Short mmCIF file of C-alpha atoms and ligand atoms in Angstrom, two decimals:
data_model
loop_
_atom_site.label_atom_id
_atom_site.label_comp_id
_atom_site.label_asym_id
_atom_site.label_seq_id
_atom_site.Cartn_x
_atom_site.Cartn_y
_atom_site.Cartn_z
CA UNK R 1 0.00 0.00 0.00
CA UNK R 2 1.31 3.45 -0.89
CA UNK R 3 2.28 5.49 2.20
CA UNK R 4 2.36 9.23 1.60
CA UNK R 5 4.16 11.43 4.15
CA UNK R 6 3.76 15.14 4.70
CA UNK R 7 4.63 17.54 7.48
CA UNK R 8 2.76 20.75 8.21
CA UNK R 9 3.81 23.34 10.79
CA UNK R 10 1.78 25.99 12.47
CA UNK R 11 4.10 28.77 11.32
CA UNK R 12 4.62 27.58 7.76
CA UNK R 13 1.71 29.19 5.97
CA UNK R 14 0.94 30.02 2.35
CA UNK R 15 -1.27 32.89 3.51
CA UNK R 16 -4.67 33.70 4.96
CA UNK R 17 -7.79 33.22 2.88
CA UNK R 18 -9.38 36.55 1.94
CA UNK R 19 -13.01 37.08 2.89
CA UNK R 20 -13.77 37.45 -0.81
CA UNK R 21 -12.20 34.10 -1.76
CA UNK R 22 -15.43 32.16 -1.54
CA UNK R 23 -17.51 33.74 -4.28
CA UNK R 24 -19.59 32.80 -7.33
CA UNK R 25 -20.61 33.90 -10.80
CA UNK R 26 -24.01 34.06 -12.43
CA UNK R 27 -24.77 35.24 -15.95
CA UNK R 28 -27.73 36.02 -18.16
CA UNK R 29 -27.14 32.74 -19.96
CA UNK R 30 -29.37 29.74 -20.50
CA UNK R 31 -31.65 29.29 -17.47
CA UNK R 32 -29.26 30.71 -14.88
CA UNK R 33 -31.38 33.81 -14.26
CA UNK R 34 -34.75 33.06 -15.88
CA UNK R 35 -35.88 29.68 -14.54
CA UNK R 36 -32.88 29.53 -12.21
CA UNK R 37 -32.92 32.23 -9.59
CA UNK R 38 -36.07 33.91 -10.96
CA UNK R 39 -39.32 32.21 -11.89
CA UNK R 40 -42.33 34.27 -10.81
CA UNK R 41 -44.83 31.54 -11.72
CA UNK R 42 -43.11 28.90 -9.59
CA UNK R 43 -45.15 27.91 -6.50
CA UNK R 44 -42.09 28.49 -4.32
CA UNK R 45 -41.34 31.98 -5.57
CA UNK R 46 -41.40 35.00 -3.28
CA UNK R 47 -43.12 38.37 -3.82
CA UNK R 48 -40.30 39.45 -6.17
CA UNK R 49 -40.42 36.29 -8.27
CA UNK R 50 -37.25 34.76 -6.82
CA UNK R 51 -37.27 31.03 -6.18
CA UNK R 52 -37.14 30.48 -2.42
CA UNK R 53 -35.73 26.97 -2.78
CA UNK R 54 -32.76 28.39 -4.70
CA UNK R 55 -32.36 31.26 -2.24
CA UNK R 56 -32.29 28.79 0.63
CA UNK R 57 -29.49 26.71 -0.95
CA UNK R 58 -27.42 29.72 -2.00
CA UNK R 59 -27.71 31.14 1.54
CA UNK R 60 -26.13 27.95 2.86
CA UNK R 61 -22.96 28.73 0.91
CA UNK R 62 -22.28 31.95 2.83
CA UNK R 63 -20.85 33.48 -0.31
CA UNK R 64 -18.94 36.70 -0.22
CA UNK R 65 -19.33 38.10 -3.77
CA UNK R 66 -21.47 37.29 -6.76
CA UNK R 67 -20.21 38.30 -10.20
CA UNK R 68 -22.89 39.49 -12.64
CA UNK R 69 -24.27 39.95 -15.38
CA UNK R 70 -21.66 38.07 -17.49
CA UNK R 71 -19.56 36.48 -18.92
CA UNK R 72 -19.74 36.81 -22.66
CA UNK R 73 -23.23 38.25 -22.18
CA UNK R 74 -21.90 41.47 -20.69
CA UNK R 75 -20.06 42.44 -23.87
CA UNK R 76 -23.36 42.92 -25.72
CA UNK R 77 -25.44 44.10 -22.77
CA UNK R 78 -26.64 47.65 -22.29
CA UNK R 79 -27.57 48.10 -18.65
CA UNK R 80 -29.85 51.01 -19.56
CA UNK R 81 -32.22 48.42 -21.14
CA UNK R 82 -32.68 46.69 -17.78
CA UNK R 83 -33.91 49.57 -15.60
CA UNK R 84 -37.22 51.38 -15.16
CA UNK R 85 -40.76 50.13 -15.75
CA UNK R 86 -40.64 46.57 -16.96
CA UNK R 87 -43.27 47.02 -19.64
CA UNK R 88 -41.03 49.61 -21.30
CA UNK R 89 -37.89 47.49 -21.31
CA UNK R 90 -36.87 46.24 -24.75
CA UNK R 91 -36.78 42.57 -25.62
CA UNK R 92 -33.57 41.99 -27.58
CA UNK R 93 -31.48 39.46 -29.42
CA UNK R 94 -28.67 38.39 -27.13
CA UNK R 95 -25.80 37.57 -29.43
CA UNK R 96 -23.29 35.95 -27.11
CA UNK R 97 -25.52 32.95 -26.41
CA UNK R 98 -28.02 33.27 -29.28
CA UNK R 99 -30.98 33.86 -26.98
CA UNK R 100 -33.70 36.43 -26.44
CA UNK R 101 -33.12 38.73 -23.48
CA UNK R 102 -36.37 40.06 -22.03
CA UNK R 103 -34.63 42.46 -19.62
CA UNK R 104 -37.14 41.49 -16.95
CA UNK R 105 -34.20 41.21 -14.59
CA UNK R 106 -31.78 44.13 -14.57
CA UNK R 107 -29.50 45.90 -12.11
CA UNK R 108 -32.19 46.78 -9.54
CA UNK R 109 -33.73 43.30 -9.45
CA UNK R 110 -30.30 41.71 -9.19
CA UNK R 111 -29.48 44.01 -6.28
CA UNK R 112 -32.71 42.94 -4.57
CA UNK R 113 -31.66 39.31 -4.93
CA UNK R 114 -28.18 39.94 -3.46
CA UNK R 115 -29.77 41.81 -0.54
CA UNK R 116 -31.94 38.82 0.32
CA UNK R 117 -28.79 36.75 0.45
CA UNK R 118 -26.51 39.26 2.11
CA UNK R 119 -23.97 38.79 -0.68
CA UNK R 120 -21.92 41.64 -2.15
CA UNK R 121 -22.36 42.23 -5.88
CA UNK R 122 -19.37 42.18 -8.21
CA UNK R 123 -20.54 44.02 -11.29
CA UNK R 124 -18.93 43.62 -14.70
CA UNK R 125 -19.13 46.48 -17.21
CA UNK R 126 -19.44 46.14 -20.95
CA UNK R 127 -16.14 46.95 -22.61
CA UNK R 128 -17.04 45.00 -25.77
CA UNK R 129 -19.88 46.76 -27.59
CA UNK R 130 -20.24 49.21 -24.70
CA UNK R 131 -18.55 52.56 -24.20
CA UNK R 132 -16.47 53.75 -21.28
CA UNK R 133 -19.06 56.49 -20.77
CA UNK R 134 -21.82 53.94 -20.27
CA UNK R 135 -19.60 52.07 -17.77
CA UNK R 136 -19.09 55.33 -15.89
CA UNK R 137 -22.82 56.01 -15.90
CA UNK R 138 -23.53 52.63 -14.37
CA UNK R 139 -21.24 53.50 -11.45
CA UNK R 140 -23.16 56.76 -11.05
CA UNK R 141 -26.47 54.88 -11.18
CA UNK R 142 -25.34 52.41 -8.53
CA UNK R 143 -23.08 54.38 -6.23
CA UNK R 144 -23.76 58.14 -6.42
CA UNK R 145 -25.55 59.76 -3.48
CA UNK R 146 -25.94 63.22 -5.05
CA UNK R 147 -28.42 64.71 -7.48
CA UNK R 148 -26.58 63.65 -10.60
CA UNK R 149 -28.60 62.37 -13.55
CA UNK R 150 -28.19 58.62 -12.94
CA UNK R 151 -28.40 58.80 -9.14
CA UNK R 152 -31.74 60.57 -9.59
CA UNK R 153 -32.85 57.90 -12.02
CA UNK R 154 -32.03 55.16 -9.51
CA UNK R 155 -34.07 56.95 -6.87
CA UNK R 156 -36.92 57.40 -9.31
CA UNK R 157 -36.91 53.65 -9.93
CA UNK R 158 -37.14 52.86 -6.25
CA UNK R 159 -33.67 52.62 -4.71
CA UNK R 160 -33.27 55.63 -2.42
CA UNK R 161 -29.88 54.71 -1.05
CA UNK R 162 -26.86 54.12 -3.27
CA UNK R 163 -25.94 50.45 -3.64
CA UNK R 164 -22.28 51.11 -2.87
CA UNK R 165 -21.00 48.39 -5.19
CA UNK R 166 -17.33 47.93 -4.45
CA UNK R 167 -16.11 45.33 -6.97
CA UNK R 168 -16.18 46.11 -10.70
CA UNK R 169 -14.92 44.00 -13.58
CA UNK R 170 -13.52 45.87 -16.58
CA UNK R 171 -15.08 43.70 -19.29
CA UNK R 172 -14.95 39.96 -19.80
CA UNK R 173 -12.44 37.75 -21.66
CA UNK R 174 -11.44 40.60 -23.93
CA UNK R 175 -8.59 38.42 -25.32
CA UNK R 176 -11.05 35.97 -26.94
CA UNK R 177 -12.09 36.20 -30.62
CA UNK R 178 -15.52 34.88 -29.52
CA UNK R 179 -16.04 37.98 -27.39
CA UNK R 180 -18.28 40.71 -28.78
CA UNK R 181 -15.89 43.60 -29.45
CA UNK R 182 -12.74 41.68 -28.54
CA UNK R 183 -9.52 43.69 -28.55
CA UNK R 184 -5.77 43.37 -28.82
CA UNK R 185 -4.00 43.71 -25.47
CA UNK R 186 -2.85 47.23 -26.41
CA UNK R 187 -6.38 48.37 -27.32
CA UNK R 188 -7.84 46.71 -24.23
CA UNK R 189 -5.35 48.52 -22.00
CA UNK R 190 -6.35 51.83 -23.60
CA UNK R 191 -10.09 51.21 -23.21
CA UNK R 192 -9.87 49.76 -19.69
CA UNK R 193 -7.67 52.66 -18.54
CA UNK R 194 -10.18 55.17 -19.86
CA UNK R 195 -13.04 53.28 -18.17
CA UNK R 196 -11.11 53.06 -14.88
CA UNK R 197 -10.45 56.80 -14.84
CA UNK R 198 -14.07 57.67 -15.58
CA UNK R 199 -15.52 55.10 -13.16
CA UNK R 200 -13.20 56.22 -10.35
CA UNK R 201 -14.05 59.86 -10.97
CA UNK R 202 -17.58 58.95 -9.84
CA UNK R 203 -16.50 56.71 -6.97
CA UNK R 204 -12.80 56.65 -6.06
CA UNK R 205 -13.31 53.83 -3.53
CA UNK R 206 -14.20 51.10 -6.05
CA UNK R 207 -11.97 48.07 -6.65
CA UNK R 208 -11.28 47.25 -10.28
CA UNK R 209 -10.57 43.94 -11.94
CA UNK R 210 -8.75 43.89 -15.29
CA UNK R 211 -9.13 41.04 -17.81
CA UNK R 212 -6.43 38.42 -17.82
CA UNK R 213 -6.31 35.36 -20.07
CA UNK R 214 -9.44 33.34 -20.79
CA UNK R 215 -7.61 30.02 -20.68
CA UNK R 216 -4.13 28.53 -20.53
CA UNK R 217 -4.64 27.53 -24.16
CA UNK R 218 -4.90 31.05 -25.54
CA UNK R 219 -2.06 31.65 -28.00
CA UNK R 220 -1.74 35.10 -26.44
CA UNK R 221 -1.21 33.71 -22.90
CA UNK R 222 0.89 34.88 -21.02
CA UNK R 223 1.87 37.81 -23.26
CA UNK R 224 -1.64 39.26 -22.94
CA UNK R 225 -1.42 39.19 -19.16
CA UNK R 226 1.99 40.80 -19.11
CA UNK R 227 0.81 43.63 -21.36
CA UNK R 228 -2.36 44.13 -19.32
CA UNK R 229 -0.44 44.21 -16.06
CA UNK R 230 2.22 46.45 -17.51
CA UNK R 231 -0.34 48.96 -18.80
CA UNK R 232 -2.97 48.75 -16.06
CA UNK R 233 -1.09 47.94 -12.83
CA UNK R 234 -1.66 51.43 -11.48
CA UNK R 235 -5.36 51.42 -12.39
CA UNK R 236 -6.58 48.04 -11.22
CA UNK R 237 -6.59 46.00 -8.01
CA UNK R 238 -6.91 42.49 -9.43
CA UNK R 239 -6.28 40.68 -12.67
CA UNK R 240 -8.95 38.17 -13.61
CA UNK R 241 -8.08 34.60 -14.61
CA UNK R 242 -10.42 32.02 -16.15
CA UNK R 243 -10.01 28.30 -16.64
CA UNK R 244 -12.39 25.44 -17.35
CA UNK R 245 -11.23 21.83 -17.30
CA UNK R 246 -12.78 19.57 -19.88
CA UNK R 247 -14.08 16.18 -18.83
CA UNK R 248 -13.57 15.02 -22.43
CA UNK R 249 -9.78 14.91 -21.98
CA UNK R 250 -8.06 11.65 -20.91
CA UNK R 251 -8.71 10.58 -17.34
CA UNK R 252 -5.08 11.20 -16.35
CA UNK R 253 -5.11 14.71 -17.81
CA UNK R 254 -8.46 15.43 -16.18
CA UNK R 255 -7.18 14.24 -12.79
CA UNK R 256 -4.10 16.44 -13.22
CA UNK R 257 -6.23 19.61 -13.48
CA UNK R 258 -5.06 20.71 -10.02
CA UNK R 259 -1.48 20.70 -11.31
CA UNK R 260 -2.46 22.75 -14.36
CA UNK R 261 -4.16 25.28 -12.10
CA UNK R 262 -1.09 25.44 -9.84
CA UNK R 263 1.16 26.04 -12.86
CA UNK R 264 -1.18 28.70 -14.24
CA UNK R 265 -1.11 30.52 -10.92
CA UNK R 266 2.67 30.16 -10.65
CA UNK R 267 2.90 32.07 -13.94
CA UNK R 268 0.66 34.80 -12.53
CA UNK R 269 2.77 34.99 -9.39
CA UNK R 270 5.84 35.60 -11.59
CA UNK R 271 4.06 38.13 -13.80
CA UNK R 272 2.80 40.10 -10.81
CA UNK R 273 6.31 40.14 -9.30
CA UNK R 274 7.91 41.08 -12.57
CA UNK R 275 5.65 44.03 -13.33
CA UNK R 276 5.68 45.25 -9.74
CA UNK R 277 9.49 45.20 -9.70
CA UNK R 278 9.82 46.68 -13.18
CA UNK R 279 7.83 49.78 -12.24
CA UNK R 280 8.95 49.86 -8.58
CA UNK R 281 5.29 49.78 -7.52
CA UNK R 282 4.59 49.59 -3.80
CA UNK R 283 1.03 48.46 -4.36
CA UNK R 284 0.26 44.72 -4.42
CA UNK R 285 -2.04 43.33 -7.08
CA UNK R 286 -3.92 40.06 -6.76
CA UNK R 287 -5.59 37.39 -8.84
CA UNK R 288 -9.37 37.26 -9.15
CA UNK R 289 -10.07 33.74 -10.46
CA UNK R 290 -13.57 34.69 -11.52
CA UNK R 291 -14.43 31.66 -13.64
CA UNK R 292 -13.38 28.09 -12.90
CA UNK R 293 -15.11 24.75 -13.18
CA UNK R 294 -15.44 21.50 -15.10
CA UNK R 295 -16.94 21.88 -18.59
CA UNK R 296 -18.48 19.25 -20.87
CA UNK R 297 -17.52 20.52 -24.32
CA UNK R 298 -19.53 17.95 -26.21
CA UNK R 299 -22.80 19.71 -26.90
CA UNK R 300 -23.96 22.07 -29.61
CA UNK R 301 -25.41 25.27 -28.20
CA UNK R 302 -28.94 26.22 -29.33
CA UNK R 303 -28.75 29.02 -31.88
CA UNK R 304 -32.40 29.74 -32.60
CA UNK R 305 -32.95 32.79 -30.39
CA UNK R 306 -35.44 31.70 -27.74
CA UNK R 307 -35.97 32.96 -24.20
CA UNK R 308 -33.85 31.18 -21.59
CA UNK R 309 -33.00 28.02 -23.55
CA UNK R 310 -31.35 25.29 -21.46
CA UNK R 311 -27.60 25.63 -22.02
CA UNK R 312 -24.83 23.50 -20.47
CA UNK R 313 -27.12 21.99 -17.84
CA UNK R 314 -24.62 19.44 -16.66
CA UNK R 315 -25.10 16.79 -14.04
CA UNK R 316 -21.53 16.46 -12.90
CA UNK R 317 -20.28 13.01 -11.99
CA UNK R 318 -18.21 11.46 -9.22
CA UNK R 319 -15.16 11.91 -11.44
CA UNK R 320 -15.95 15.62 -11.85
CA UNK R 321 -16.29 15.95 -8.10
CA UNK R 322 -12.77 14.55 -7.62
CA UNK R 323 -11.38 17.07 -10.08
CA UNK R 324 -13.40 19.93 -8.62
CA UNK R 325 -12.02 19.15 -5.13
CA UNK R 326 -8.50 19.43 -6.59
CA UNK R 327 -9.31 22.82 -8.12
CA UNK R 328 -10.47 24.26 -4.81
CA UNK R 329 -7.31 22.89 -3.17
CA UNK R 330 -5.26 24.71 -5.77
CA UNK R 331 -7.13 27.97 -5.09
CA UNK R 332 -6.46 27.56 -1.37
CA UNK R 333 -2.81 26.63 -1.85
CA UNK R 334 -2.35 29.83 -3.85
CA UNK R 335 -4.32 32.07 -1.50
CA UNK R 336 -1.38 34.43 -1.13
CA UNK R 337 -2.23 35.74 -4.62
CA UNK R 338 -5.79 34.49 -5.25
CA UNK R 339 -8.08 36.76 -3.27
CA UNK R 340 -11.34 36.18 -5.17
CA UNK R 341 -12.55 32.95 -6.77
CA UNK R 342 -15.92 32.51 -8.45
CA UNK R 343 -17.34 29.16 -9.40
CA UNK R 344 -18.77 29.41 -12.92
CA UNK R 345 -21.57 29.25 -12.60
CA UNK R 346 -23.95 29.03 -9.65
CA UNK R 347 -27.32 27.88 -11.03
CA UNK R 348 -28.22 25.72 -14.07
CA UNK R 349 -25.26 26.61 -16.30
CA UNK R 350 -22.38 24.19 -15.48
CA UNK R 351 -23.51 24.64 -11.91
CA UNK R 352 -23.82 22.89 -8.55
CA UNK R 353 -27.54 23.77 -8.42
CA UNK R 354 -29.90 22.59 -11.14
CA UNK R 355 -33.58 23.51 -11.30
CA UNK R 356 -36.57 22.29 -13.27
CA UNK R 357 -38.98 24.91 -14.56
CA UNK R 358 -41.98 24.74 -12.28
CA UNK R 359 -40.32 21.83 -10.51
CA UNK R 360 -37.77 20.90 -7.85
CA UNK R 361 -34.08 21.60 -7.63
CA UNK R 362 -31.17 19.21 -7.59
CA UNK R 363 -27.77 19.41 -5.97
CA UNK R 364 -25.12 18.16 -8.35
CA UNK R 365 -22.09 16.22 -7.11
CA UNK R 366 -19.81 19.30 -7.11
CA UNK R 367 -22.16 21.03 -4.67
CA UNK R 368 -20.57 19.05 -1.82
CA UNK R 369 -16.91 20.04 -2.23
CA UNK R 370 -18.04 23.55 -3.13
CA UNK R 371 -20.14 23.76 0.05
CA UNK R 372 -17.13 22.59 2.09
CA UNK R 373 -14.83 25.06 0.35
CA UNK R 374 -17.19 27.93 1.13
CA UNK R 375 -18.02 26.96 4.70
CA UNK R 376 -15.07 25.17 6.25
CA UNK R 377 -11.91 25.92 4.30
CA UNK R 378 -10.82 29.30 5.55
CA UNK R 379 -8.16 30.86 7.76
CA UNK R 380 -4.43 30.16 7.45
CA UNK R 381 -3.54 27.75 4.67
CA UNK R 382 -0.59 25.60 5.72
CA UNK R 383 2.32 24.81 3.43
CA UNK R 384 3.26 21.12 3.12
CA UNK R 385 6.74 19.75 3.52
CA UNK R 386 6.67 16.72 1.26
CA UNK R 387 8.54 13.63 2.45
CA UNK R 388 6.95 10.91 0.32
CA UNK R 389 4.69 11.52 -2.64
CA UNK R 390 3.59 9.37 -5.60
CA UNK R 391 2.92 10.80 -9.03
CA UNK R 392 1.34 9.97 -12.36
CA UNK R 393 2.16 11.27 -15.85
CA UNK R 394 -0.13 13.78 -17.54
CA UNK R 395 0.06 16.33 -20.31
CA UNK R 396 0.83 18.94 -17.67
CA UNK R 397 3.77 16.93 -16.27
CA UNK R 398 3.98 14.60 -13.26
CA UNK R 399 0.95 15.19 -11.05
CA UNK R 400 0.59 14.05 -7.46
CA UNK R 401 -1.91 11.24 -6.81
CA UNK R 402 -3.19 13.28 -3.89
CA UNK R 403 -4.49 16.82 -3.92
CA UNK R 404 -4.80 18.38 -0.50
CA UNK R 405 -5.16 21.58 1.44
CA UNK R 406 -4.96 22.19 5.17
CA UNK R 407 -6.59 25.24 6.72
CA UNK R 408 -6.56 26.44 10.31
CA UNK R 409 -8.78 28.97 11.98
CA UNK R 410 -9.68 29.69 15.61
CA UNK R 411 -12.05 26.75 15.88
CA UNK R 412 -10.84 24.10 13.47
CA UNK R 413 -8.04 22.52 11.50
CA UNK R 414 -9.50 21.13 8.28
CA UNK R 415 -7.97 18.81 5.71
CA UNK R 416 -9.50 18.48 2.26
CA UNK R 417 -7.85 15.62 0.43
CA UNK R 418 -8.61 13.86 -2.84
CA UNK R 419 -7.16 10.47 -3.69
CA UNK R 420 -6.79 9.98 -7.45
CA UNK R 421 -5.08 6.59 -6.98
CA UNK R 422 -6.97 3.50 -8.08
CA UNK R 423 -6.09 1.85 -4.77
CA UNK R 424 -6.55 2.61 -1.08
CA UNK R 425 -3.62 4.54 0.37
CA UNK R 426 -2.23 5.60 3.72
CA UNK R 427 -1.24 9.17 4.52
CA UNK R 428 0.97 10.07 7.45
CA UNK R 429 0.86 13.69 8.42
CA UNK R 430 2.86 15.58 10.97
CA UNK R 431 0.96 18.60 12.28
CA UNK R 432 3.65 20.46 14.21
CA UNK R 433 2.30 22.87 16.78
CA UNK R 434 -1.14 21.24 16.93
CA UNK R 435 -1.07 18.94 19.92
CA UNK R 436 -4.62 19.54 21.12
CA UNK R 437 -6.68 18.45 18.12
CA UNK R 438 -9.87 16.48 18.58
CA UNK R 439 -11.30 14.65 15.59
CA UNK R 440 -14.72 16.09 14.84
CA UNK R 441 -15.77 14.47 11.59
CA UNK R 442 -14.38 12.63 8.59
CA UNK R 443 -16.64 12.82 5.55
CA UNK R 444 -15.95 10.72 2.52
CA UNK R 445 -17.47 10.81 -0.95
CA UNK R 446 -16.88 7.88 -3.28
CA UNK R 447 -18.69 5.71 -5.77
CA UNK R 448 -17.51 2.60 -7.61
CA UNK R 449 -18.84 4.13 -10.80
CA UNK R 450 -16.91 7.29 -11.60
CA UNK R 451 -19.61 8.31 -14.07
CA UNK R 452 -22.36 8.10 -11.46
CA UNK R 453 -24.12 11.41 -10.84
CA UNK R 454 -27.11 12.84 -9.03
CA UNK R 455 -30.28 13.15 -11.07
CA UNK R 456 -33.88 14.14 -10.43
CA UNK R 457 -34.67 10.42 -10.32
CA UNK R 458 -31.78 9.64 -7.96
CA UNK R 459 -30.85 12.93 -6.24
CA UNK R 460 -28.75 11.46 -3.42
CA UNK R 461 -26.52 9.05 -5.30
CA UNK R 462 -23.39 11.18 -4.70
CA UNK R 463 -23.42 12.56 -1.17
CA UNK R 464 -20.93 12.64 1.71
CA UNK R 465 -20.95 9.80 4.25
CA UNK R 466 -19.42 9.97 7.66
CA UNK R 467 -16.45 7.62 7.87
CA UNK R 468 -15.36 6.03 11.11
CA UNK R 469 -11.99 4.58 12.09
CA UNK R 470 -9.98 5.88 9.13
CA UNK R 471 -8.23 8.65 11.06
CA UNK R 472 -5.74 7.83 13.82
CA UNK R 473 -4.68 10.80 15.89
CA UNK R 474 -1.56 10.52 18.01
CA UNK R 475 -0.42 13.84 19.48
CA UNK R 476 0.86 15.93 16.58
CA UNK R 477 0.68 13.07 14.12
CA UNK R 478 -2.19 11.65 12.18
CA UNK R 479 -2.59 8.64 9.99
CA UNK R 480 -5.34 8.58 7.38
CA UNK R 481 -6.63 5.68 5.41
CA UNK R 482 -8.06 6.96 2.15
CA UNK R 483 -10.22 4.86 -0.10
CA UNK R 484 -9.32 4.68 -3.79
CA UNK R 485 -10.71 7.51 -5.92
CA UNK R 486 -12.26 9.29 -2.96
CA UNK R 487 -12.87 12.82 -1.75
CA UNK R 488 -12.37 13.45 1.98
CA UNK R 489 -12.98 16.30 4.38
CA UNK R 490 -11.53 15.83 7.84
CA UNK R 491 -12.35 18.38 10.50
CA UNK R 492 -10.59 18.64 13.86
CA UNK R 493 -11.65 20.94 16.68
CA UNK R 494 -8.84 22.92 18.31
O1 AHR Z 1 -19.40 30.65 -17.97
C1 AHR Z 1 -19.69 30.51 -19.32
C2 AHR Z 1 -18.83 31.38 -20.22
O2 AHR Z 1 -17.50 30.94 -20.19
C3 AHR Z 1 -18.73 32.84 -19.85
O3 AHR Z 1 -19.79 33.57 -20.37
C4 AHR Z 1 -17.46 33.26 -20.48
O4 AHR Z 1 -16.84 34.32 -19.79
C5 AHR Z 1 -16.61 32.00 -20.51
O5 AHR Z 1 -16.04 31.77 -21.73
#
């Protein structure tokens, strides 16, 4: 049996997780908004048309930020269409996802939804087809307290107090030829700088996120990122990073996704250092990983312009859950630079929550590691000292058969660990400086069939089970027995 050995020490930390780390993304795409969070005819909907069953699940995640309204959608979206009396709002062709946008939900309705959840909005502005002036005006609409034109308009439409939106994305994936109005890095820097200046002239306290690469596979990566950082470092607070991992790759490559994410972030760490040193900047810039997930790239998207067509409504499998756990470990293990991370997306579109129109909701397999990530994995992230590891080959290089993260806060020390080996393994861990731990719970998720998933017919096929007798605690040492191809969350009280 393979015996892995790692040592963690109280004072050897990667960093502290930022409050904003545990965040999400939702877009006007498919049935994420219409039929997802909003369905006024649903028997469970509240007075504003929001589904209470969805609200209840999202509340459980204790999310910090929610990024909105896109995604590719934002690059063709004019926020002015989504305010004011609903009967006057235009119904339009939405050209990023070939749908019809009714504009029934706009900025004010979205803000209502975030208020019910006590989540901070993270608003993206349109730097594709949109102008920098329109981006500026949206900041005035949302954040101005005076009698300026857009602040007055907001009041007229019902919101007396400014929303005070702090986080603003300067466009979306502007490096991608699929993006409406996509730009070269040089042109993007020019447009984003202009937008930043105008937006900050309305509200100097806002935090701005510049567009980084859309994927590791972009031919312009990492040159794009270097140019964006070089030109925008002084104007932004974060650079955004996106990456989806495709379940259609080989199993080994899919299981090595955590390594790919680590490597991607290592490049960003170098770029941030390089540009900061080059310009002698004092200010620190961080990564906002505002789209990450598993993606099934095997389906044609509907292109016949209908309202809220189902798009990418995946029912992720046990295998996807194992990969997803690895991705959240990577985010945690890079928390010194990753300060915001948004699962893409939250409801119906490649999401942990799936709804049926006029019907129930379903929690997909990835809900469980995502729930743990959001609720339990916070505080100091410890750095491992590796004594014995086992690896497997992948297109990204030699990847470890285990992906793990260890977090410590006042109440708990928590280990999230995924075993990609096709055999049971033993893990010995030294936890120096933690001699008073008490095992609270070991939860395991596994299934003999890696393709098994939750479905409306069988909603609880993939769920955590409490595991007994697999953790041996002996002072500052623990020994774990991990089942083959399993996800584990082990919580100790301090
Ligand atoms: O999340 C789905 C899409 O993926 C987003 O709209 C886009 O930003 C990315 O390519």
